[in-house]
Amino acid sequence: MTLKGKRILLGLTGGIAAYKSAELARSLVRAGCDVRAVLTEAATHFVGVATLQALTGQTAWSDLWDPRVADNMAHIELSRDRDLIVVAPASADFIAKAAHGLADDLLTTLVLARRCPLLVAPAMNVEMWDNPATQRNLLALRDDGVAIAGPVAGDQACGETGMGRMLEPAGILAEIEAFFQPKSLAGKRVLVTAGPTEEPIDPVRVITNASSGKMGFAVARAAREAGAEVTLISGPVALATPAGLARVDVRTAQEMFDAVKAAAGTSDIFVSVAAVSDYRVANRVAQKIKKRAGEGPRLELVENPDILAWVAKQRAAPFCVGFAAESEKLGEHAREKRARKGIPLLAANLAQEAIGSDDNAITLFDDNGEHPLGRGPKIELARKLVAHVAALMAARQRRR
Ligand code: C5P
């Protein structure tokens, strides 16, 4: 677990989204973090100190002048042993104070006196969010190196709709995990394909591959966590876009090929995770084929372009990573596929273990041989894959 042992100071400010931060506190504790909560006075109107205390298993604080701290140094001591301060929800008022170095309560004083990094998850009414003062303050925080998670657009507790909803606890947790990842791909542009493609037979029927897109989305997320600028080209899947990346939706292999061609030239790395249909239907028809007893339609199939092989062949091709889902003889097929596609790295998994599941088991094949990454959640395997790619690219650069 990437968050195991991390010491977090969780700050809550006055906003209705504070109730979600109780869930966040619980998730952080479950992930193995040591969580110390600090609430502003306004936050205590939305969620109790006792709630945070029970969830974190330690004293939660809200008073700058708490007499339990003998030397009155709570504003410094409470953050000294922390790896990160997370403020969720971060109100417009808190953001304004933090941007200007104001410190008139325990949380803002801790933030001003901190040595550790700060991540804020804004939550506020849409008009407050859109107000130029708030936008200026956010820019100032960003310039100061503060990480900003969310917000998102949607229904708001006040009854209005728009930008300003706090990220859900799982989304904030993902941002905290991302924060702690090594930035091994900083400055790199990464292109990822994910999911299946669909090849129409008629207006309602398709040829496709079984693929949930989960592995490709995990790779895109891991690359972005590692500091890369990521474009994710996705076939039809039912997955939310991980934060901070550009997504292009496609349907057919040809559409995926066109989207890849448009982006490959400006990419440093191409990770082809998509389960591209090898064939498309040449005799596709415009109207739905009617079922006739005892007689099946005949499909004429033509081969689709091999997207990965095409990219790998280009002059000044990006660093190419292929995926292979095999049902047997993993090593043998993987080595043959890597050679045939002319790519430096291939990630192989067993189809029966990989498809649709949240977990996977991957072995990497490169010029140095075979590297088992073990078994685990797809996001953890994707992070290991990204670390391997970064190491290979660094070695390449040293040889130049
Ligand atoms: O050729 P095969 O499907 O066995 O190899 C799988 C790898 O090739 C994957 O990385 C997949 O994304 C890529 N591929 C492709 N274009 C195709 C078929 C597969 O890019 N038409």
mmCIF file with all atom_site columns, N, CA, C and O in Angstrom, residues 275-298:
data_model
loop_
_atom_site.group_PDB
_atom_site.id
_atom_site.type_symbol
_atom_site.label_atom_id
_atom_site.label_alt_id
_atom_site.label_comp_id
_atom_site.label_asym_id
_atom_site.label_entity_id
_atom_site.label_seq_id
_atom_site.pdbx_PDB_ins_code
_atom_site.Cartn_x
_atom_site.Cartn_y
_atom_site.Cartn_z
_atom_site.occupancy
_atom_site.B_iso_or_equiv
_atom_site.pdbx_formal_charge
_atom_site.auth_seq_id
_atom_site.auth_comp_id
_atom_site.auth_asym_id
_atom_site.auth_atom_id
_atom_site.pdbx_PDB_model_num
ATOM 1  N N  . ALA A 1 275 ? -7.266  -3.620  -26.438 1.00 0.00 ? 275 ALA A N  1
ATOM 2  C CA . ALA A 1 275 ? -7.497  -4.907  -27.108 1.00 0.00 ? 275 ALA A CA 1
ATOM 3  C C  . ALA A 1 275 ? -8.153  -4.583  -28.451 1.00 0.00 ? 275 ALA A C  1
ATOM 4  O O  . ALA A 1 275 ? -9.373  -4.577  -28.576 1.00 0.00 ? 275 ALA A O  1
ATOM 5  N N  . VAL A 1 276 ? -7.301  -4.273  -29.424 1.00 0.00 ? 276 VAL A N  1
ATOM 6  C CA . VAL A 1 276 ? -7.803  -3.828  -30.730 1.00 0.00 ? 276 VAL A CA 1
ATOM 7  C C  . VAL A 1 276 ? -8.355  -5.033  -31.515 1.00 0.00 ? 276 VAL A C  1
ATOM 8  O O  . VAL A 1 276 ? -7.720  -6.088  -31.538 1.00 0.00 ? 276 VAL A O  1
ATOM 9  N N  . SER A 1 277 ? -9.503  -4.857  -32.143 1.00 0.00 ? 277 SER A N  1
ATOM 10 C CA . SER A 1 277 ? -10.033 -5.956  -32.970 1.00 0.00 ? 277 SER A CA 1
ATOM 11 C C  . SER A 1 277 ? -9.086  -6.199  -34.136 1.00 0.00 ? 277 SER A C  1
ATOM 12 O O  . SER A 1 277 ? -8.722  -5.249  -34.844 1.00 0.00 ? 277 SER A O  1
ATOM 13 N N  . ASP A 1 278 ? -8.722  -7.433  -34.323 1.00 0.00 ? 278 ASP A N  1
ATOM 14 C CA . ASP A 1 278 ? -7.791  -7.739  -35.409 1.00 0.00 ? 278 ASP A CA 1
ATOM 15 C C  . ASP A 1 278 ? -8.468  -7.616  -36.770 1.00 0.00 ? 278 ASP A C  1
ATOM 16 O O  . ASP A 1 278 ? -7.819  -7.383  -37.781 1.00 0.00 ? 278 ASP A O  1
ATOM 17 N N  . TYR A 1 279 ? -9.801  -7.797  -36.791 1.00 0.00 ? 279 TYR A N  1
ATOM 18 C CA . TYR A 1 279 ? -10.523 -7.758  -38.072 1.00 0.00 ? 279 TYR A CA 1
ATOM 19 C C  . TYR A 1 279 ? -11.715 -6.819  -38.013 1.00 0.00 ? 279 TYR A C  1
ATOM 20 O O  . TYR A 1 279 ? -12.283 -6.588  -36.952 1.00 0.00 ? 279 TYR A O  1
ATOM 21 N N  . ARG A 1 280 ? -12.088 -6.287  -39.148 1.00 0.00 ? 280 ARG A N  1
ATOM 22 C CA . ARG A 1 280 ? -13.354 -5.557  -39.251 1.00 0.00 ? 280 ARG A CA 1
ATOM 23 C C  . ARG A 1 280 ? -14.195 -6.205  -40.360 1.00 0.00 ? 280 ARG A C  1
ATOM 24 O O  . ARG A 1 280 ? -13.663 -6.993  -41.157 1.00 0.00 ? 280 ARG A O  1
ATOM 25 N N  . VAL A 1 281 ? -15.465 -5.837  -40.382 1.00 0.00 ? 281 VAL A N  1
ATOM 26 C CA . VAL A 1 281 ? -16.393 -6.496  -41.302 1.00 0.00 ? 281 VAL A CA 1
ATOM 27 C C  . VAL A 1 281 ? -16.405 -5.741  -42.630 1.00 0.00 ? 281 VAL A C  1
ATOM 28 O O  . VAL A 1 281 ? -16.736 -4.547  -42.664 1.00 0.00 ? 281 VAL A O  1
ATOM 29 N N  . ALA A 1 282 ? -16.049 -6.444  -43.701 1.00 0.00 ? 282 ALA A N  1
ATOM 30 C CA . ALA A 1 282 ? -15.978 -5.784  -45.006 1.00 0.00 ? 282 ALA A CA 1
ATOM 31 C C  . ALA A 1 282 ? -17.381 -5.609  -45.586 1.00 0.00 ? 282 ALA A C  1
ATOM 32 O O  . ALA A 1 282 ? -17.667 -4.609  -46.236 1.00 0.00 ? 282 ALA A O  1
ATOM 33 N N  . ASN A 1 283 ? -18.281 -6.571  -45.309 1.00 0.00 ? 283 ASN A N  1
ATOM 34 C CA . ASN A 1 283 ? -19.630 -6.486  -45.886 1.00 0.00 ? 283 ASN A CA 1
ATOM 35 C C  . ASN A 1 283 ? -20.636 -5.960  -44.858 1.00 0.00 ? 283 ASN A C  1
ATOM 36 O O  . ASN A 1 283 ? -21.699 -6.522  -44.670 1.00 0.00 ? 283 ASN A O  1
ATOM 37 N N  . ARG A 1 284 ? -20.230 -4.923  -44.129 1.00 0.00 ? 284 ARG A N  1
ATOM 38 C CA . ARG A 1 284 ? -21.100 -4.254  -43.158 1.00 0.00 ? 284 ARG A CA 1
ATOM 39 C C  . ARG A 1 284 ? -22.317 -3.684  -43.891 1.00 0.00 ? 284 ARG A C  1
ATOM 40 O O  . ARG A 1 284 ? -22.199 -3.159  -44.996 1.00 0.00 ? 284 ARG A O  1
ATOM 41 N N  . VAL A 1 285 ? -23.483 -3.787  -43.250 1.00 0.00 ? 285 VAL A N  1
ATOM 42 C CA . VAL A 1 285 ? -24.693 -3.287  -43.928 1.00 0.00 ? 285 VAL A CA 1
ATOM 43 C C  . VAL A 1 285 ? -25.349 -2.174  -43.126 1.00 0.00 ? 285 VAL A C  1
ATOM 44 O O  . VAL A 1 285 ? -25.182 -2.082  -41.909 1.00 0.00 ? 285 VAL A O  1
ATOM 45 N N  . ALA A 1 286 ? -26.117 -1.349  -43.843 1.00 0.00 ? 286 ALA A N  1
ATOM 46 C CA . ALA A 1 286 ? -26.717 -0.160  -43.228 1.00 0.00 ? 286 ALA A CA 1
ATOM 47 C C  . ALA A 1 286 ? -27.955 -0.487  -42.407 1.00 0.00 ? 286 ALA A C  1
ATOM 48 O O  . ALA A 1 286 ? -28.299 0.227   -41.474 1.00 0.00 ? 286 ALA A O  1
ATOM 49 N N  . GLN A 1 287 ? -28.677 -1.567  -42.762 1.00 0.00 ? 287 GLN A N  1
ATOM 50 C CA . GLN A 1 287 ? -29.892 -1.914  -42.030 1.00 0.00 ? 287 GLN A CA 1
ATOM 51 C C  . GLN A 1 287 ? -29.679 -3.200  -41.237 1.00 0.00 ? 287 GLN A C  1
ATOM 52 O O  . GLN A 1 287 ? -28.874 -4.053  -41.620 1.00 0.00 ? 287 GLN A O  1
ATOM 53 N N  . LYS A 1 288 ? -30.417 -3.342  -40.149 1.00 0.00 ? 288 LYS A N  1
ATOM 54 C CA . LYS A 1 288 ? -30.270 -4.507  -39.288 1.00 0.00 ? 288 LYS A CA 1
ATOM 55 C C  . LYS A 1 288 ? -30.539 -5.805  -40.064 1.00 0.00 ? 288 LYS A C  1
ATOM 56 O O  . LYS A 1 288 ? -31.556 -5.906  -40.764 1.00 0.00 ? 288 LYS A O  1
ATOM 57 N N  . ILE A 1 289 ? -29.620 -6.761  -39.925 1.00 0.00 ? 289 ILE A N  1
ATOM 58 C CA . ILE A 1 289 ? -29.788 -8.048  -40.631 1.00 0.00 ? 289 ILE A CA 1
ATOM 59 C C  . ILE A 1 289 ? -30.912 -8.830  -39.963 1.00 0.00 ? 289 ILE A C  1
ATOM 60 O O  . ILE A 1 289 ? -30.922 -8.987  -38.742 1.00 0.00 ? 289 ILE A O  1
ATOM 61 N N  . LYS A 1 290 ? -31.844 -9.284  -40.736 1.00 0.00 ? 290 LYS A N  1
ATOM 62 C CA . LYS A 1 290 ? -32.992 -10.027 -40.197 1.00 0.00 ? 290 LYS A CA 1
ATOM 63 C C  . LYS A 1 290 ? -32.611 -11.486 -39.967 1.00 0.00 ? 290 LYS A C  1
ATOM 64 O O  . LYS A 1 290 ? -31.884 -12.089 -40.773 1.00 0.00 ? 290 LYS A O  1
ATOM 65 N N  . LYS A 1 291 ? -33.101 -12.020 -38.841 1.00 0.00 ? 291 LYS A N  1
ATOM 66 C CA . LYS A 1 291 ? -32.808 -13.409 -38.520 1.00 0.00 ? 291 LYS A CA 1
ATOM 67 C C  . LYS A 1 291 ? -33.621 -14.315 -39.451 1.00 0.00 ? 291 LYS A C  1
ATOM 68 O O  . LYS A 1 291 ? -34.813 -14.096 -39.628 1.00 0.00 ? 291 LYS A O  1
ATOM 69 N N  . ARG A 1 292 ? -32.933 -15.291 -40.051 1.00 0.00 ? 292 ARG A N  1
ATOM 70 C CA . ARG A 1 292 ? -33.670 -16.253 -40.889 1.00 0.00 ? 292 ARG A CA 1
ATOM 71 C C  . ARG A 1 292 ? -33.382 -17.648 -40.375 1.00 0.00 ? 292 ARG A C  1
ATOM 72 O O  . ARG A 1 292 ? -32.214 -17.992 -40.152 1.00 0.00 ? 292 ARG A O  1
ATOM 73 N N  . ALA A 1 293 ? -34.454 -18.422 -40.194 1.00 0.00 ? 293 ALA A N  1
ATOM 74 C CA . ALA A 1 293 ? -34.299 -19.761 -39.620 1.00 0.00 ? 293 ALA A CA 1
ATOM 75 C C  . ALA A 1 293 ? -33.343 -20.592 -40.458 1.00 0.00 ? 293 ALA A C  1
ATOM 76 O O  . ALA A 1 293 ? -33.465 -20.628 -41.686 1.00 0.00 ? 293 ALA A O  1
ATOM 77 N N  . GLY A 1 294 ? -32.401 -21.253 -39.786 1.00 0.00 ? 294 GLY A N  1
ATOM 78 C CA . GLY A 1 294 ? -31.508 -22.196 -40.451 1.00 0.00 ? 294 GLY A CA 1
ATOM 79 C C  . GLY A 1 294 ? -30.443 -21.578 -41.329 1.00 0.00 ? 294 GLY A C  1
ATOM 80 O O  . GLY A 1 294 ? -29.716 -22.279 -42.017 1.00 0.00 ? 294 GLY A O  1
ATOM 81 N N  . GLU A 1 295 ? -30.316 -20.269 -41.293 1.00 0.00 ? 295 GLU A N  1
ATOM 82 C CA . GLU A 1 295 ? -29.349 -19.640 -42.206 1.00 0.00 ? 295 GLU A CA 1
ATOM 83 C C  . GLU A 1 295 ? -28.641 -18.472 -41.506 1.00 0.00 ? 295 GLU A C  1
ATOM 84 O O  . GLU A 1 295 ? -29.289 -17.478 -41.177 1.00 0.00 ? 295 GLU A O  1
ATOM 85 N N  . GLY A 1 296 ? -27.369 -18.635 -41.257 1.00 0.00 ? 296 GLY A N  1
ATOM 86 C CA . GLY A 1 296 ? -26.630 -17.554 -40.595 1.00 0.00 ? 296 GLY A CA 1
ATOM 87 C C  . GLY A 1 296 ? -26.032 -16.617 -41.622 1.00 0.00 ? 296 GLY A C  1
ATOM 88 O O  . GLY A 1 296 ? -25.719 -17.041 -42.735 1.00 0.00 ? 296 GLY A O  1
ATOM 89 N N  . PRO A 1 297 ? -25.878 -15.332 -41.296 1.00 0.00 ? 297 PRO A N  1
ATOM 90 C CA . PRO A 1 297 ? -25.252 -14.426 -42.259 1.00 0.00 ? 297 PRO A CA 1
ATOM 91 C C  . PRO A 1 297 ? -23.761 -14.753 -42.416 1.00 0.00 ? 297 PRO A C  1
ATOM 92 O O  . PRO A 1 297 ? -23.137 -15.255 -41.485 1.00 0.00 ? 297 PRO A O  1
ATOM 93 N N  . ARG A 1 298 ? -23.227 -14.452 -43.564 1.00 0.00 ? 298 ARG A N  1
ATOM 94 C CA . ARG A 1 298 ? -21.786 -14.668 -43.781 1.00 0.00 ? 298 ARG A CA 1
ATOM 95 C C  . ARG A 1 298 ? -21.051 -13.346 -43.642 1.00 0.00 ? 298 ARG A C  1
ATOM 96 O O  . ARG A 1 298 ? -21.402 -12.371 -44.313 1.00 0.00 ? 298 ARG A O  1
#
